[in-house]
Amino acid sequence: MLDTWTSNGIRGRGNLPPVAGNFGGTLALVAGGWPVWQDFMALEAMEATPWPHDIMVVNDIGIFLPRPLTHWVSYHSDQLPHLVALREGHLGNSQIKRHIHTHGAPKPEGAECRWEFEAAGGTSTLFGVRVALAMGYDRVVLCGAPMDSGGHAWTPPPEMWVPDSFVKHGRFGNERLEQDWLQARDNEFSGRVRSLSGRTREWLGCPNGEWLNGFSG
């Protein structure tokens, strides 16, 4: 039987990664949904440009975001080394190179930090929120995570979709995903997570400058 642990209100099983509890403050969690660039620019307009706090990216969007990254998360852990290498080749800017902590589930291998949470369900973005809170962050603000059927920032227009394509299914707009997020909001988030767009903004609320800096708002 695996040992259980609790870190900053998040419960998990197995080995607790050593980064747990080592971070704090505000984290921008940047996913690849269609409004990601609009969201991120709005976030910097609230706080500062460039964004002065830590950033976690989800999956492919980390290749393109021209800001220093602290964390990279994916359920597809085996892809993380390739994504990090693609980022270095694509951006080619020594000023944004730094060690990036990579995070994934216990399997497949490929991530530096492997997490197993008691709560199941969701996508890599919800997994990333749990990772962020377990590491000790006080506030997590989502960019590019509308959890609707609008596709990714790189999704082709509808007229290019083929029958039964992944994007046409509108997977991110389904009711099961909504329930996963609402349960996490009610049982784990404790008001510590907000979003700039889409359904997650409806469920979690939108951040403002006071909230980003640790004041009620």
XYZ file of N, CA and C in Angstrom:
651
model
N 0.847 -1.194 0.000
C 0.000 0.000 0.000
C 0.888 1.253 0.000
N 0.576 2.187 -0.876
C 1.378 3.395 -0.976
C 1.118 4.332 0.194
N 2.171 5.006 0.646
C 2.012 6.030 1.674
C 1.216 7.197 1.104
N 0.504 7.885 1.973
C -0.230 9.079 1.557
C 0.432 10.309 2.152
N 0.216 11.436 1.515
C 0.794 12.688 1.983
C -0.177 13.833 1.716
N 0.033 14.929 2.428
C -0.718 16.163 2.205
C 0.284 17.311 2.155
N 0.167 18.137 1.122
C 1.056 19.291 0.981
C 0.237 20.496 0.548
N 0.163 21.494 1.413
C -0.556 22.736 1.107
C -2.003 22.462 0.698
N -2.635 21.505 1.367
C -4.035 21.193 1.116
C -4.286 20.215 -0.009
N -3.243 19.716 -0.659
C -3.385 18.760 -1.750
C -2.930 17.393 -1.253
N -3.739 16.368 -1.512
C -3.454 15.021 -1.027
C -2.941 14.141 -2.164
N -1.971 13.291 -1.834
C -1.424 12.400 -2.842
C -0.929 11.102 -2.249
N -0.370 10.254 -3.128
C 0.141 8.939 -2.725
C 1.581 8.775 -3.206
N 2.262 7.801 -2.604
C 3.607 7.476 -3.056
C 4.639 8.469 -2.550
N 5.712 8.596 -3.293
C 6.800 9.486 -2.891
C 6.435 10.945 -3.162
N 6.599 11.772 -2.147
C 6.354 13.205 -2.308
C 7.588 13.840 -2.939
N 7.452 14.465 -4.114
C 8.617 15.084 -4.757
C 9.273 16.120 -3.844
N 10.596 16.222 -3.881
C 11.307 17.126 -2.967
C 10.996 18.600 -3.179
N 10.400 18.966 -4.313
C 10.046 20.374 -4.532
C 8.789 20.778 -3.771
N 8.072 19.816 -3.200
C 6.835 20.123 -2.481
C 7.113 21.097 -1.347
N 6.288 22.134 -1.255
C 6.408 23.108 -0.187
C 7.554 24.087 -0.322
N 8.269 24.050 -1.444
C 9.459 24.892 -1.598
C 9.216 26.192 -2.346
N 7.982 26.449 -2.743
C 7.680 27.655 -3.504
C 6.544 28.409 -2.822
N 6.303 29.632 -3.268
C 5.226 30.431 -2.704
C 4.932 31.625 -3.579
N 3.970 32.431 -3.153
C 3.597 33.601 -3.932
C 2.631 33.256 -5.046
N 2.701 34.017 -6.122
C 1.764 33.894 -7.235
C 2.429 33.205 -8.418
N 1.706 32.279 -9.026
C 2.191 31.545 -10.194
C 1.237 31.754 -11.361
N 1.770 32.050 -12.534
C 0.982 32.034 -13.768
C 1.090 30.646 -14.376
N -0.055 29.989 -14.555
C -0.096 28.678 -15.191
C -0.631 28.883 -16.605
N 0.216 28.671 -17.597
C -0.096 29.026 -18.980
C -0.324 27.758 -19.791
N -1.562 27.582 -20.265
C -1.933 26.450 -21.111
C -2.102 26.933 -22.553
N -2.421 26.006 -23.451
C -2.414 26.325 -24.872
C -3.759 26.576 -25.507
N -4.789 26.888 -24.708
C -6.100 27.172 -25.281
C -6.095 28.426 -26.150
N -7.122 28.549 -26.982
C -7.167 29.598 -28.014
C -6.930 31.014 -27.497
N -7.335 31.405 -26.250
C -7.119 32.804 -25.846
C -5.811 33.050 -25.109
N -4.834 32.158 -25.232
C -3.655 32.230 -24.366
C -2.905 33.548 -24.485
N -2.699 34.067 -25.690
C -1.903 35.295 -25.823
C -2.669 36.505 -25.302
N -3.951 36.552 -25.576
C -4.784 37.628 -25.032
C -4.773 37.578 -23.508
N -4.916 36.373 -22.950
C -4.909 36.217 -21.494
C -3.583 36.670 -20.891
N -2.489 36.219 -21.475
C -1.190 36.517 -20.876
C -0.873 38.007 -20.948
N -1.229 38.645 -22.050
C -1.005 40.093 -22.139
C -1.876 40.844 -21.141
N -3.105 40.361 -20.927
C -3.977 40.985 -19.928
C -3.399 40.822 -18.527
N -2.809 39.658 -18.265
C -2.199 39.417 -16.958
C -1.022 40.356 -16.725
N -0.166 40.498 -17.713
C 0.964 41.413 -17.560
C 0.496 42.856 -17.421
N -0.606 43.208 -18.079
C -1.136 44.564 -17.944
C -1.615 44.834 -16.518
N -2.078 43.797 -15.823
C -2.511 43.950 -14.431
C -1.334 44.120 -13.482
N -0.210 43.482 -13.819
C 0.897 43.386 -12.872
C 2.130 44.134 -13.373
N 2.783 43.590 -14.364
C 3.988 44.215 -14.925
C 4.409 43.439 -16.160
N 5.121 44.112 -17.047
C 5.687 43.464 -18.227
C 7.206 43.621 -18.181
N 7.968 42.534 -18.191
C 7.485 41.154 -18.218
C 6.927 40.707 -16.868
N 6.127 39.652 -16.896
C 5.531 39.079 -15.689
C 6.626 38.797 -14.652
N 6.481 39.326 -13.427
C 7.582 39.251 -12.462
C 7.602 38.004 -11.582
N 6.585 37.144 -11.717
C 6.490 35.972 -10.846
C 6.789 34.691 -11.632
N 6.729 33.568 -10.950
C 7.019 32.283 -11.589
C 5.962 31.928 -12.632
N 6.385 31.115 -13.592
C 5.503 30.647 -14.663
C 5.607 29.132 -14.762
N 4.463 28.478 -14.892
C 4.378 27.066 -15.243
C 3.662 26.965 -16.583
N 4.218 26.207 -17.518
C 3.561 25.994 -18.806
C 3.043 24.562 -18.883
N 2.000 24.393 -19.704
C 1.358 23.096 -19.890
C 1.563 22.641 -21.335
N 2.183 21.502 -21.495
C 2.341 20.894 -22.824
C 3.038 21.823 -23.821
N 2.529 21.880 -25.045
C 3.235 22.494 -26.176
C 3.474 23.994 -26.060
N 2.636 24.709 -25.325
C 2.727 26.173 -25.332
C 4.082 26.655 -24.814
N 4.751 25.831 -24.016
C 6.057 26.218 -23.495
C 7.114 26.409 -24.564
N 6.899 25.827 -25.735
C 7.843 26.027 -26.837
C 7.886 27.495 -27.249
N 6.751 28.173 -27.132
C 6.586 29.479 -27.763
C 6.595 30.668 -26.813
N 6.357 30.467 -25.521
C 6.212 31.593 -24.593
C 7.568 32.241 -24.321
N 7.783 33.493 -24.731
C 9.097 34.135 -24.589
C 9.290 34.783 -23.219
N 9.165 33.976 -22.186
C 9.389 34.419 -20.816
C 10.154 33.323 -20.075
N 10.912 33.658 -19.045
C 11.592 32.619 -18.256
C 10.573 31.686 -17.605
N 10.814 30.408 -17.694
C 9.916 29.409 -17.120
C 10.550 28.794 -15.877
N 9.702 28.513 -14.896
C 10.160 27.800 -13.709
C 9.722 26.343 -13.742
N 8.532 26.084 -14.296
C 7.969 24.731 -14.296
C 7.342 24.412 -15.652
N 7.365 23.117 -15.981
C 6.703 22.615 -17.199
C 5.989 21.332 -16.802
N 4.708 21.219 -17.114
C 3.910 20.085 -16.657
C 3.190 19.429 -17.824
N 3.031 18.119 -17.725
C 2.266 17.389 -18.734
C 1.918 16.006 -18.211
N 0.699 15.536 -18.539
C 0.377 14.129 -18.322
C 1.221 13.253 -19.248
N 1.663 13.813 -20.355
C 2.450 13.075 -21.346
C 3.938 13.272 -21.016
N 4.357 12.705 -19.904
C 5.695 12.991 -19.372
C 6.805 12.643 -20.346
N 6.587 11.622 -21.167
C 7.633 11.204 -22.095
C 7.921 12.259 -23.156
N 7.001 13.217 -23.335
C 7.208 14.268 -24.326
C 8.014 15.455 -23.783
N 8.129 15.557 -22.471
C 8.719 16.756 -21.876
C 10.165 17.020 -22.312
N 11.051 16.029 -22.334
C 12.418 16.334 -22.791
C 12.451 16.881 -24.218
N 11.576 16.380 -25.078
C 11.538 16.852 -26.462
C 10.991 18.279 -26.532
N 9.979 18.572 -25.714
C 9.407 19.919 -25.715
C 10.429 20.948 -25.239
N 11.172 20.605 -24.188
C 12.192 21.529 -23.683
C 13.253 21.787 -24.754
N 13.656 20.736 -25.459
C 14.649 20.903 -26.527
C 14.101 21.755 -27.667
N 12.830 21.570 -28.009
C 12.213 22.378 -29.059
C 12.162 23.845 -28.654
N 11.893 24.108 -27.372
C 11.873 25.496 -26.896
C 13.235 26.149 -27.109
N 14.281 25.447 -26.745
C 15.620 26.017 -26.886
C 15.937 26.301 -28.352
N 15.523 25.389 -29.237
C 15.783 25.604 -30.648
C 14.932 26.698 -31.254
N 13.690 26.811 -30.773
C 12.764 27.786 -31.351
C 13.073 29.208 -30.906
N 13.314 29.394 -29.614
C 13.492 30.747 -29.095
C 14.931 31.229 -29.220
N 15.884 30.347 -29.002
C 17.279 30.692 -29.215
C 17.744 31.933 -28.489
N 17.270 32.142 -27.270
C 17.600 33.359 -26.531
C 18.205 32.964 -25.195
N 19.473 33.237 -25.007
C 20.149 32.820 -23.781
C 19.556 33.486 -22.545
N 18.881 34.606 -22.727
C 18.328 35.319 -21.575
C 17.161 34.568 -20.946
N 16.521 33.680 -21.690
C 15.386 32.966 -21.111
C 15.728 31.518 -20.813
N 16.985 31.152 -20.947
C 17.399 29.804 -20.591
C 17.656 29.735 -19.090
N 17.136 28.726 -18.462
C 17.346 28.481 -17.045
C 16.884 27.055 -16.785
N 17.178 26.544 -15.605
C 16.687 25.206 -15.288
C 15.168 25.246 -15.139
N 14.500 24.335 -15.787
C 13.046 24.235 -15.713
C 12.703 22.926 -15.021
N 11.954 22.991 -13.926
C 11.472 21.786 -13.262
C 10.360 21.175 -14.113
N 10.499 19.909 -14.468
C 9.455 19.240 -15.247
C 8.652 18.320 -14.338
N 7.340 18.269 -14.578
C 6.416 17.560 -13.693
C 5.481 16.674 -14.504
N 5.260 15.462 -14.011
C 4.335 14.558 -14.668
C 3.791 13.541 -13.688
N 2.959 12.640 -14.211
C 2.434 11.532 -13.426
C 3.523 10.461 -13.284
N 3.300 9.438 -12.427
C 4.323 8.398 -12.265
C 4.719 7.712 -13.572
N 3.774 7.530 -14.469
C 4.044 6.935 -15.781
C 3.327 7.754 -16.843
N 3.919 7.875 -18.048
C 5.229 7.376 -18.463
C 6.357 8.209 -17.867
N 7.560 7.691 -17.958
C 8.720 8.398 -17.436
C 9.101 9.558 -18.354
N 9.891 10.471 -17.804
C 10.346 11.610 -18.589
C 10.373 12.906 -17.815
N 9.674 12.949 -16.665
C 9.615 14.166 -15.856
C 10.567 14.061 -14.670
N 11.122 15.183 -14.290
C 11.988 15.251 -13.106
C 11.200 14.941 -11.839
N 9.998 15.500 -11.721
C 9.153 15.341 -10.534
C 7.894 14.581 -10.933
N 7.631 13.470 -10.245
C 6.468 12.652 -10.596
C 5.481 12.651 -9.430
N 4.244 12.994 -9.769
C 3.205 13.198 -8.765
C 2.051 12.223 -8.987
N 1.546 11.695 -7.865
C 0.315 10.904 -7.909
C -0.650 11.492 -6.886
N -1.761 12.029 -7.370
C -2.733 12.677 -6.490
C -3.891 11.743 -6.177
N -4.501 11.937 -5.008
C -5.671 11.136 -4.656
C -6.845 11.454 -5.567
N -7.033 12.720 -5.882
C -8.119 13.117 -6.778
C -7.732 12.759 -8.211
N -8.676 12.194 -8.946
C -8.415 11.791 -10.327
C -9.173 12.703 -11.283
N -8.905 12.526 -12.569
C -9.660 13.260 -13.587
C -8.997 14.547 -14.001
N -9.586 15.138 -15.038
C -9.081 16.403 -15.539
C -8.041 16.217 -16.626
N -7.482 17.325 -17.049
C -6.471 17.336 -18.098
C -5.121 17.714 -17.489
N -4.126 17.912 -18.340
C -2.813 18.330 -17.843
C -2.892 19.653 -17.089
N -3.840 20.518 -17.457
C -3.954 21.814 -16.777
C -4.408 21.652 -15.335
N -5.433 20.847 -15.097
C -5.881 20.609 -13.729
C -4.790 19.892 -12.931
N -4.115 18.961 -13.557
C -2.973 18.303 -12.924
C -1.929 19.346 -12.520
N -1.676 20.308 -13.407
C -0.707 21.357 -13.121
C -1.109 22.238 -11.953
N -2.406 22.515 -11.812
C -2.873 23.308 -10.676
C -2.566 22.579 -9.375
N -2.832 21.279 -9.353
C -2.548 20.504 -8.138
C -1.053 20.487 -7.837
N -0.240 20.335 -8.869
C 1.209 20.381 -8.678
C 1.618 21.725 -8.076
N 1.089 22.808 -8.641
C 1.451 24.150 -8.179
C 1.094 24.352 -6.710
N -0.111 23.959 -6.336
C -0.523 24.131 -4.947
C 0.304 23.244 -4.017
N 0.562 22.012 -4.430
C 1.358 21.109 -3.595
C 2.780 21.628 -3.403
N 3.284 22.382 -4.372
C 4.626 22.965 -4.227
C 4.633 24.168 -3.301
N 3.445 24.663 -2.918
C 3.386 25.744 -1.945
C 2.923 27.082 -2.462
N 2.608 27.191 -3.754
C 2.157 28.487 -4.268
C 0.863 28.907 -3.574
N 0.772 30.192 -3.298
C -0.390 30.739 -2.599
C -1.535 31.063 -3.545
N -1.186 31.429 -4.775
C -2.193 31.816 -5.773
C -1.746 31.302 -7.136
N -2.704 30.765 -7.891
C -2.437 30.270 -9.244
C -3.427 30.939 -10.186
N -2.921 31.611 -11.207
C -3.789 32.273 -12.178
C -3.609 31.584 -13.525
N -4.725 31.206 -14.140
C -4.716 30.445 -15.384
C -4.806 31.362 -16.595
N -3.952 31.104 -17.575
C -4.014 31.756 -18.885
C -4.171 30.666 -19.943
N -5.024 30.899 -20.923
C -5.177 29.929 -21.994
C -5.793 28.619 -21.564
N -6.679 28.659 -20.576
C -7.325 27.447 -20.071
C -8.837 27.636 -20.008
N -9.483 27.945 -21.146
C -10.924 28.194 -21.114
C -11.755 26.941 -20.893
N -11.191 25.761 -21.164
C -11.906 24.489 -21.042
C -13.239 24.521 -21.789
N -13.164 24.988 -23.035
C -14.336 24.972 -23.902
C -13.956 24.259 -25.198
N -14.793 24.373 -26.201
C -14.558 23.674 -27.464
C -13.888 24.556 -28.503
N -13.234 25.625 -28.080
C -12.623 26.553 -29.020
C -11.302 26.109 -29.603
N -10.737 25.024 -29.097
C -9.484 24.518 -29.635
C -8.266 25.168 -29.018
N -7.114 24.724 -29.488
C -5.847 25.283 -29.035
C -5.500 26.544 -29.819
N -4.465 27.212 -29.362
C -4.004 28.411 -30.069
C -3.554 28.080 -31.484
N -3.208 26.834 -31.743
C -2.723 26.417 -33.065
C -3.732 25.525 -33.799
N -4.978 25.417 -33.299
C -5.981 24.569 -33.939
C -6.372 25.122 -35.309
N -6.441 24.289 -36.340
C -6.878 24.766 -37.656
C -8.321 25.253 -37.611
N -8.727 26.094 -38.554
C -10.119 26.542 -38.605
C -11.061 25.373 -38.877
N -12.355 25.500 -38.494
C -13.294 24.377 -38.603
C -13.387 23.764 -39.991
N -13.255 24.574 -41.032
C -13.392 24.027 -42.377
C -12.268 23.062 -42.739
N -11.212 23.014 -41.939
C -10.111 22.086 -42.199
C -10.220 20.797 -41.388
N -11.190 20.723 -40.474
C -11.306 19.525 -39.647
C -11.738 18.337 -40.494
N -11.249 17.177 -40.142
C -11.663 15.949 -40.814
C -12.686 15.242 -39.934
N -13.512 14.363 -40.504
C -14.500 13.646 -39.686
C -13.835 12.906 -38.530
N -14.482 12.987 -37.372
C -14.024 12.304 -36.162
C -12.683 12.809 -35.644
N -12.300 14.014 -36.028
C -11.035 14.542 -35.531
C -11.145 14.868 -34.050
N -10.006 14.876 -33.382
C -9.967 15.146 -31.940
C -10.564 16.507 -31.619
N -10.181 17.527 -32.402
C -10.624 18.874 -32.067
C -12.119 19.033 -32.292
N -12.678 18.307 -33.269
C -14.099 18.476 -33.558
C -14.975 17.899 -32.455
N -14.434 16.970 -31.711
C -15.219 16.365 -30.645
C -15.525 17.353 -29.523
N -14.808 18.453 -29.471
C -15.062 19.419 -28.402
C -14.820 18.838 -27.030
N -13.803 18.031 -26.913
C -13.529 17.286 -25.689
C -13.412 18.174 -24.462
N -12.844 19.369 -24.622
C -12.623 20.220 -23.461
C -13.898 20.930 -23.011
N -14.984 20.771 -23.751
C -16.235 21.387 -23.351
C -17.211 20.424 -22.720
N -16.772 19.197 -22.411
C -17.737 18.206 -21.940
C -18.065 18.368 -20.460
N -19.177 17.742 -20.059
C -19.689 17.912 -18.701
C -18.816 17.208 -17.668
N -18.228 16.087 -18.040
C -17.373 15.367 -17.085
C -16.189 16.233 -16.665
N -15.606 16.913 -17.627
C -14.488 17.798 -17.314
C -14.936 18.917 -16.374
N -16.133 19.434 -16.607
C -16.670 20.471 -15.724
C -16.781 19.961 -14.296
N -17.278 18.738 -14.127
C -17.418 18.183 -12.787
C -16.060 18.015 -12.106
N -15.056 17.596 -12.874
C -13.710 17.465 -12.302
C -13.225 18.804 -11.743
N -13.432 19.870 -12.505
C -12.981 21.195 -12.072
C -13.796 21.710 -10.889
N -15.097 21.503 -10.908
C -15.927 21.998 -9.813
C -15.612 21.264 -8.510
N -15.365 19.965 -8.600
C -14.994 19.226 -7.395
C -13.654 19.705 -6.845
N -12.707 19.950 -7.750
C -11.410 20.465 -7.297
C -11.566 21.849 -6.673
N -12.378 22.694 -7.289
C -12.621 24.035 -6.737
C -13.183 23.940 -5.324
N -14.158 23.065 -5.125
C -14.856 22.995 -3.846
C -14.055 22.259 -2.773
N -13.201 21.318 -3.181
C -12.526 20.463 -2.210
C -11.031 20.724 -2.037
N -10.410 21.425 -3.003
C -8.955 21.561 -2.955
C -8.453 22.995 -3.112
N -9.131 23.801 -3.903
C -8.560 25.095 -4.282
C -8.639 26.145 -3.187
N -9.703 26.167 -2.406
C -9.856 27.130 -1.299
C -9.646 28.574 -1.740
N -10.178 28.931 -2.912
C -10.089 30.303 -3.394
C -8.728 30.715 -3.905
N -7.827 29.755 -4.083
C -6.444 30.081 -4.456
C -6.195 30.052 -5.958
N -7.217 29.756 -6.750
C -7.040 29.610 -8.199
C -8.064 30.481 -8.916
N -7.599 31.265 -9.890
C -8.494 32.073 -10.722
C -8.061 31.967 -12.183
N -8.937 32.430 -13.063
C -8.677 32.265 -14.496
C -9.083 33.511 -15.262
N -8.423 33.715 -16.400
C -8.678 34.900 -17.212
C -9.676 34.671 -18.336
N -10.101 33.443 -18.586
C -10.991 33.252 -19.736
C -11.824 31.984 -19.624
N -12.915 31.982 -20.405
C -13.697 30.782 -20.631
C -14.462 30.270 -19.433
N -14.716 28.979 -19.472
C -15.502 28.358 -18.410
C -14.753 28.362 -17.083
N -13.438 28.231 -17.114
C -12.709 28.269 -15.842
C -12.828 29.637 -15.169
N -12.945 30.678 -15.955
C -13.176 32.004 -15.366
C -14.552 32.047 -14.702
N -15.552 31.439 -15.322
C -16.889 31.381 -14.723
C -16.863 30.585 -13.423
N -16.149 29.492 -13.411
C -16.130 28.627 -12.235
C -15.285 29.186 -11.090
N -14.180 29.840 -11.425
C -13.183 30.208 -10.410
C -13.115 31.696 -10.105
N -13.632 32.521 -11.021
C -13.511 33.962 -10.875
C -12.273 34.482 -11.577
N -12.284 35.781 -11.838
C -11.186 36.429 -12.558
C -10.263 37.137 -11.562
N -8.965 37.096 -11.774
C -8.052 37.793 -10.861
C -8.084 39.296 -11.069
N -7.660 40.021 -10.060
C -7.371 41.448 -10.210
C -6.038 41.729 -9.523
N -5.590 42.961 -9.592
C -4.282 43.293 -9.057
C -4.144 43.013 -7.574
N -5.188 43.285 -6.809
C -5.122 43.040 -5.368
C -4.957 41.553 -5.076
N -5.751 40.731 -5.751
C -5.666 39.290 -5.523
C -4.284 38.759 -5.917
N -3.761 39.207 -7.039
C -2.454 38.737 -7.498
C -1.357 39.012 -6.477
N -1.522 40.057 -5.689
C -0.504 40.441 -4.714
C -0.860 40.052 -3.286
N -1.821 39.138 -3.155
C -2.093 38.568 -1.849
C -3.089 39.306 -0.997
N -3.809 40.265 -1.600
C -4.846 40.974 -0.867
C -6.207 40.456 -1.308
N -7.209 40.582 -0.472
C -8.552 40.149 -0.857
C -9.045 41.045 -1.974
N -9.695 40.438 -2.955
C -10.163 41.208 -4.081
C -10.822 40.346 -5.110
